[in-house]
Every structure is written in structure tokens, then in C-alpha cells.
Tab-separated table of C-alpha atoms in Angstrom:
chain	number	residue	atom	x	y	z
A	1	MET	CA	0.000	0.000	0.000
A	2	LEU	CA	2.812	2.360	0.859
A	3	THR	CA	4.560	1.587	-2.411
A	4	LEU	CA	1.419	2.254	-4.440
A	5	VAL	CA	0.560	5.497	-2.634
A	6	VAL	CA	4.038	6.978	-2.365
A	7	GLY	CA	5.106	5.716	-5.795
A	8	GLY	CA	2.028	7.158	-7.484
A	9	LEU	CA	2.475	10.578	-5.892
A	10	TYR	CA	6.225	10.593	-6.566
A	11	ILE	CA	5.895	9.721	-10.241
A	12	GLY	CA	2.939	12.046	-10.807
A	13	TRP	CA	2.859	15.239	-8.760
A	14	TYR	CA	6.236	15.129	-7.036
A	15	TYR	CA	8.463	14.387	-9.995
A	16	SER	CA	12.143	14.881	-9.216
A	17	PRO	CA	13.261	17.018	-7.474
A	18	LEU	CA	9.896	18.425	-6.280
A	19	TRP	CA	9.812	15.605	-3.724
A	20	HIS	CA	12.899	17.121	-2.121
A	21	LEU	CA	11.864	20.763	-2.566
A	22	MET	CA	8.459	20.196	-0.941
A	23	GLY	CA	9.883	18.205	1.982
A	24	ALA	CA	7.689	15.171	1.311
A	25	SER	CA	10.313	12.842	2.783
A	26	THR	CA	9.352	13.986	6.297
A	27	VAL	CA	5.764	12.797	5.879
A	28	VAL	CA	6.895	9.527	4.309
A	29	GLY	CA	9.314	9.041	7.201
A	30	VAL	CA	6.407	9.196	9.667
A	31	LEU	CA	4.482	6.693	7.560
A	32	ILE	CA	7.358	4.238	7.451
A	33	MET	CA	8.082	4.638	11.160
A	34	VAL	CA	4.466	3.906	12.165
A	35	ASP	CA	3.315	1.438	9.515
A	36	MET	CA	6.510	-0.519	8.992
A	37	GLY	CA	8.260	0.069	12.304
A	38	LEU	CA	5.934	0.721	15.219
A	39	GLY	CA	3.197	-1.599	13.904
A	40	PRO	CA	5.261	-4.806	13.714
A	41	LEU	CA	7.103	-3.909	16.921
A	42	ALA	CA	3.840	-3.434	18.807
A	43	THR	CA	2.590	-6.746	17.399
A	44	VAL	CA	5.637	-8.529	18.810
A	45	VAL	CA	5.046	-6.884	22.201
A	46	VAL	CA	1.344	-7.816	22.496
A	47	ALA	CA	1.616	-11.300	20.982
A	48	SER	CA	1.704	-14.067	23.557
A	49	PRO	CA	0.534	-17.713	23.472
A	50	LYS	CA	-0.786	-17.262	27.013
A	51	LYS	CA	-3.030	-14.306	26.114
A	52	PRO	CA	-6.764	-15.038	25.589
A	53	ARG	CA	-7.692	-15.000	21.893
A	54	SER	CA	-10.320	-12.270	22.363
A	55	GLU	CA	-7.773	-9.993	24.057
A	56	LEU	CA	-5.206	-10.673	21.327
A	57	ARG	CA	-7.773	-9.822	18.626
A	58	ARG	CA	-8.526	-6.556	20.423
A	59	ASP	CA	-4.842	-5.608	20.664
A	60	ILE	CA	-4.149	-6.454	17.009
A	61	ALA	CA	-7.231	-4.472	15.957
A	62	LEU	CA	-5.929	-1.418	17.816
A	63	ILE	CA	-2.561	-1.738	16.066
A	64	VAL	CA	-4.275	-2.025	12.680
A	65	VAL	CA	-6.360	1.090	13.427
A	66	LEU	CA	-3.185	2.961	14.369
A	67	GLN	CA	-1.494	1.902	11.135
A	68	LEU	CA	-4.496	2.845	9.013
A	69	ALA	CA	-4.721	6.220	10.770
A	70	ALA	CA	-1.051	6.899	10.002
A	71	LEU	CA	-1.578	5.873	6.395
A	72	GLY	CA	-4.621	8.142	6.131
A	73	TYR	CA	-2.697	11.051	7.636
A	74	GLY	CA	0.214	10.566	5.277
A	75	VAL	CA	-1.917	10.232	2.154
A	76	HIS	CA	-3.939	13.313	3.091
A	77	ALA	CA	-0.831	15.371	3.872
A	78	LEU	CA	0.960	14.391	0.659
A	79	TRP	CA	-2.157	15.002	-1.428
A	80	ALA	CA	-2.878	18.374	0.202
A	81	MET	CA	0.626	19.723	-0.357
A	82	ARG	CA	1.041	18.278	-3.856
A	83	PRO	CA	2.518	20.801	-6.302
A	84	LEU	CA	-0.114	22.179	-8.703
A	85	PHE	CA	1.684	25.062	-10.367
A	86	LEU	CA	5.263	26.177	-10.960
A	87	VAL	CA	4.742	29.922	-11.130
A	88	PHE	CA	7.154	32.468	-12.583
A	89	SER	CA	6.636	35.952	-11.157
A	90	GLY	CA	9.035	38.845	-10.641
A	91	ASP	CA	12.598	37.560	-10.442
A	92	ARG	CA	11.956	33.949	-9.410
A	93	ALA	CA	9.619	30.979	-9.600
A	94	GLU	CA	7.561	29.412	-6.842
A	95	VAL	CA	6.056	25.977	-6.299
A	96	ILE	CA	2.372	26.453	-5.469
A	97	SER	CA	0.738	23.563	-3.631
A	98	ALA	CA	-2.934	22.620	-3.583
A	99	THR	CA	-3.411	24.158	-0.130
A	100	ALA	CA	-2.077	27.555	-1.269
A	101	ILE	CA	-5.071	28.223	-3.534
A	102	ASP	CA	-8.326	28.504	-1.583
A	103	ALA	CA	-11.925	28.483	-2.774
A	104	PRO	CA	-12.325	32.301	-2.993
A	105	GLU	CA	-9.350	32.504	-5.377
A	106	VAL	CA	-10.830	29.781	-7.564
A	107	GLU	CA	-14.192	31.591	-7.573
A	108	ALA	CA	-12.462	34.856	-8.504
A	109	ALA	CA	-10.709	33.122	-11.393
A	110	VAL	CA	-13.994	31.681	-12.644
A	111	ALA	CA	-15.682	35.080	-12.355
A	112	SER	CA	-12.900	36.697	-14.380
A	113	GLY	CA	-13.226	34.091	-17.122
A	114	GLN	CA	-9.843	32.495	-16.345
A	115	VAL	CA	-10.804	28.830	-16.427
A	116	SER	CA	-8.075	27.189	-18.512
A	117	LEU	CA	-5.524	27.187	-15.682
A	118	LEU	CA	-7.715	26.431	-12.696
A	119	PRO	CA	-6.603	23.891	-10.070
A	120	ALA	CA	-7.953	20.407	-10.753
A	121	MET	CA	-7.688	17.067	-8.973
A	122	ALA	CA	-6.042	15.387	-11.948
A	123	ARG	CA	-3.810	18.322	-12.891
A	124	LEU	CA	-0.103	17.609	-12.813
A	125	PRO	CA	2.352	20.429	-12.002
A	126	THR	CA	1.985	23.092	-14.704
A	127	TRP	CA	4.243	26.015	-15.575
A	128	VAL	CA	2.485	29.413	-15.611
A	129	TRP	CA	3.332	33.115	-15.488
A	130	ALA	CA	1.740	35.345	-12.842
A	131	PRO	CA	2.394	39.027	-13.640
A	132	LEU	CA	1.032	41.747	-11.383
A	133	PRO	CA	-2.192	43.257	-12.760
A	134	GLU	CA	-2.023	46.445	-14.804
A	135	ASP	CA	-4.656	48.084	-12.607
A	136	GLU	CA	-2.708	50.273	-10.184
A	137	GLU	CA	-5.065	49.790	-7.245
A	138	ALA	CA	-5.143	46.017	-7.601
A	139	ARG	CA	-1.363	45.923	-7.993
A	140	THR	CA	-0.855	48.016	-4.863
A	141	ASN	CA	-3.246	45.896	-2.811
A	142	ILE	CA	-1.509	42.658	-3.820
A	143	VAL	CA	1.980	43.996	-3.067
A	144	ALA	CA	0.888	45.467	0.283
A	145	GLY	CA	-0.900	42.262	1.236
A	146	ALA	CA	2.118	40.113	0.370
A	147	ILE	CA	4.396	42.355	2.456
A	148	MET	CA	2.046	41.918	5.433
A	149	GLY	CA	2.133	38.143	5.074
A	150	GLY	CA	-0.958	37.732	2.898
A	151	LYS	CA	-1.350	36.066	-0.479
A	152	ASP	CA	0.924	36.991	-3.335
A	153	VAL	CA	-0.077	37.045	-6.979
A	154	THR	CA	1.527	33.608	-7.359
A	155	ALA	CA	-1.440	32.088	-5.469
A	156	MET	CA	-4.099	33.932	-7.487
A	157	PRO	CA	-5.040	31.869	-10.563
A	158	MET	CA	-7.168	34.709	-11.952
A	159	TYR	CA	-3.886	36.343	-13.010
A	160	TYR	CA	-2.218	33.214	-14.405
A	161	GLN	CA	-1.044	33.187	-17.997
A	162	PRO	CA	0.779	30.504	-19.993
A	163	LEU	CA	4.533	30.606	-19.440
A	164	THR	CA	5.017	31.145	-23.179
A	165	ALA	CA	3.406	34.579	-22.756
A	166	ALA	CA	6.161	35.766	-20.391
A	167	GLY	CA	8.684	36.402	-23.183
A	168	ASP	CA	11.268	39.046	-22.263
A	169	ALA	CA	9.848	39.329	-18.729
A	170	LEU	CA	11.322	35.867	-18.104
A	171	ARG	CA	14.341	36.115	-20.397
A	172	ASN	CA	15.572	39.287	-18.659
A	173	GLN	CA	15.516	37.580	-15.250
A	174	LEU	CA	17.560	34.546	-16.245
A	175	ILE	CA	20.914	34.228	-14.540
A	176	PRO	CA	23.818	33.200	-16.808
A	177	MET	CA	24.364	29.491	-16.424
A	178	ASP	CA	28.108	29.849	-15.984
A	179	ARG	CA	27.582	31.693	-12.679
A	180	VAL	CA	26.136	28.537	-11.142
A	181	ARG	CA	29.408	26.676	-11.689
A	182	GLY	CA	31.082	28.428	-8.763
A	183	LEU	CA	28.439	27.715	-6.110
A	184	LYS	CA	29.925	26.096	-3.020
A	185	SER	CA	26.801	23.957	-2.530
A	186	LEU	CA	27.689	21.923	-5.626
A	187	LEU	CA	29.775	18.815	-5.157
A	188	PRO	CA	32.975	18.441	-7.212
A	189	GLY	CA	32.011	17.566	-10.761
A	190	GLU	CA	28.267	17.897	-10.068
A	191	PHE	CA	27.823	20.898	-12.358
A	192	GLU	CA	29.364	19.076	-15.309
A	193	ARG	CA	27.339	15.896	-14.673
A	194	ARG	CA	24.040	17.750	-14.493
A	195	LEU	CA	24.904	19.906	-17.495
A	196	SER	CA	25.767	16.807	-19.513
A	197	ALA	CA	22.343	15.327	-18.708
A	198	ILE	CA	20.673	18.409	-20.225
A	199	GLY	CA	22.771	18.172	-23.378
A	200	ARG	CA	23.060	21.908	-24.079
A	201	ASN	CA	25.924	24.409	-24.102
A	202	VAL	CA	26.359	26.703	-21.110
A	203	GLU	CA	25.837	29.845	-23.192
A	204	ASP	CA	22.451	28.543	-24.381
A	205	LEU	CA	21.077	28.187	-20.850
A	206	GLY	CA	19.766	30.475	-18.147
A	207	VAL	CA	18.836	29.881	-14.512
A	208	LEU	CA	15.934	31.064	-12.379
A	209	PRO	CA	15.595	30.503	-8.611
A	210	ILE	CA	12.559	28.496	-7.509
A	211	GLU	CA	11.197	28.552	-3.975
A	212	ALA	CA	9.225	25.714	-2.406
A	213	ARG	CA	7.800	24.592	0.921
A	214	ALA	CA	11.017	23.133	2.335
A	215	HIS	CA	13.935	23.978	0.039
A	216	ASP	CA	14.974	26.252	-2.814
A	217	GLY	CA	16.146	25.084	-6.197
A	218	ALA	CA	17.192	26.226	-9.661
A	219	VAL	CA	15.225	25.969	-12.900
A	220	ILE	CA	17.310	25.603	-16.056
A	221	PHE	CA	15.818	27.301	-19.129
A	222	ASP	CA	16.702	27.368	-22.786
A	223	ARG	CA	17.471	31.062	-23.334
A	224	LYS	CA	16.071	31.089	-26.850
A	225	THR	CA	12.856	29.086	-26.500
A	226	LEU	CA	12.357	29.725	-22.734
A	227	GLU	CA	11.576	26.042	-22.302
A	228	PRO	CA	12.172	24.768	-18.737
A	229	LEU	CA	14.618	21.893	-19.177
A	230	ALA	CA	15.395	20.755	-15.641
A	231	ILE	CA	15.106	21.605	-11.964
A	232	TRP	CA	18.208	21.254	-9.834
A	233	PRO	CA	18.009	20.916	-6.017
A	234	VAL	CA	20.544	23.717	-5.687
A	235	SER	CA	19.753	27.151	-4.227
A	236	VAL	CA	20.744	30.054	-6.506
A	237	LEU	CA	18.945	32.851	-4.625
A	238	SER	CA	22.316	34.419	-3.836
A	239	LEU	CA	22.855	34.980	-7.569
A	240	ILE	CA	19.772	37.152	-8.116
A	241	ARG	CA	20.710	40.500	-9.563
A	242	HIS	CA	19.588	43.458	-7.421
């Protein structure tokens, strides 16, 4: 059951390295500890040939309930924080989970006629662009709200546009790929190995920071086509141009 649940989520919504960026390993660790560790251990503790059969059935039933509760918690947590959108906005990208977009935002998107990029149960992570609105009042309210800890435009699907519409807004924010080579967080030879897997020249690539629930990463783009080619579990926030 764990293999089916975790494997399905990993292959679908948490494709590498979103599993790492979203911190899903913590939830899975709890699942494994309870279902595959605490459950069998508790069974060994309560099992005894001298114990009445009715009492043994009761104890085993309690252990099964505990294991099912842990499984339910883990599945719910992983499903709730599954990545829905990879949103480019400003000078970086952000992983938006299912819990980040509430019902009022969905209703606002429907009311504005923006229905092509709405959250959906079967939707896999999708790249979008979320520019601030042209209306000055709306723009000011969003920026002020984000500063005070409220929602940013990245969690407002009514403003989403296809990533292909970003054009120069994205291209101008890309960090030269060669600047990533000197990051201390990279292991010796890691840059070359990852670059080889992409199969492009350094001068043809650009990098954009991406923020997620647990960790930051780097999105590698083709500078010409602006196609996202890979996501590296390497923070490049220090390279953002101010």
C-alpha cells in the first residue's frame, strides 16, 4: 500500500526534485516509522501464546487502526501539499501547492473568465506566469498584502497566464548558467554531470531561482525558446541580480 501510494504521488505530482523541494520525505518518514516500524514492533510486544484470543484480537485491531490512521494522515498530507503550479513571477519561480489556492481565489478566477488554468484534482504540475495586474489599485493591494504576510499574486489563478506569454519578462531575469558553476553547494564535478544530462551548451542556458515549501532550487531554461529543461536541487537565490 505504501509503495502504491508513495510511488504514485512521486511519479505524478512530485516528480524529481519536487519531492525534495516540498519536503515530502518527512511525511513519508512518519508513515514508514508507524506502519513498517511501530506496527510490527507493537505486534511482537502484544503477541503471547498465554493471552486469551479475544484480548489478542482486540490488541491487534488497535494496532491495525493505528497503522491505518497513520496511512490516512500521510496520504492526506501528501495530497494536500502536492505541487499544482510552478509559477514564474518577478525575479523567481515558486512551487504552489494545492493548499495555497483557496476556494475564494478559484471563484475569482472563474468570475474573471480564467478557467483554462484552474486547479484540478487530476492536474499535474503546470508552468504558468503570474504578472502583477495592470490596474494600479489592484497591484498596490496585492503587493501590500504580500508584504504583510498575505497572499501573493503567485497564489491567485485569476492572473495566471501561460509561461510562453512571459517572453522578455522571463528572459531578462535569467541568470547566466556559468555563474552557477562556482556555487559552493555543488559537489565536485556535479555541475558538469548535471549539465551533460541536459545536453546543451552553457551559453544557451539560463537559470531562475525556484522557492518551495522546504527547500529552494534552480530551474534551467533554454534562453532562446524559454523552455524549462530541468530543476536542480541547488539554491541560486544568492545569484539574483539586485
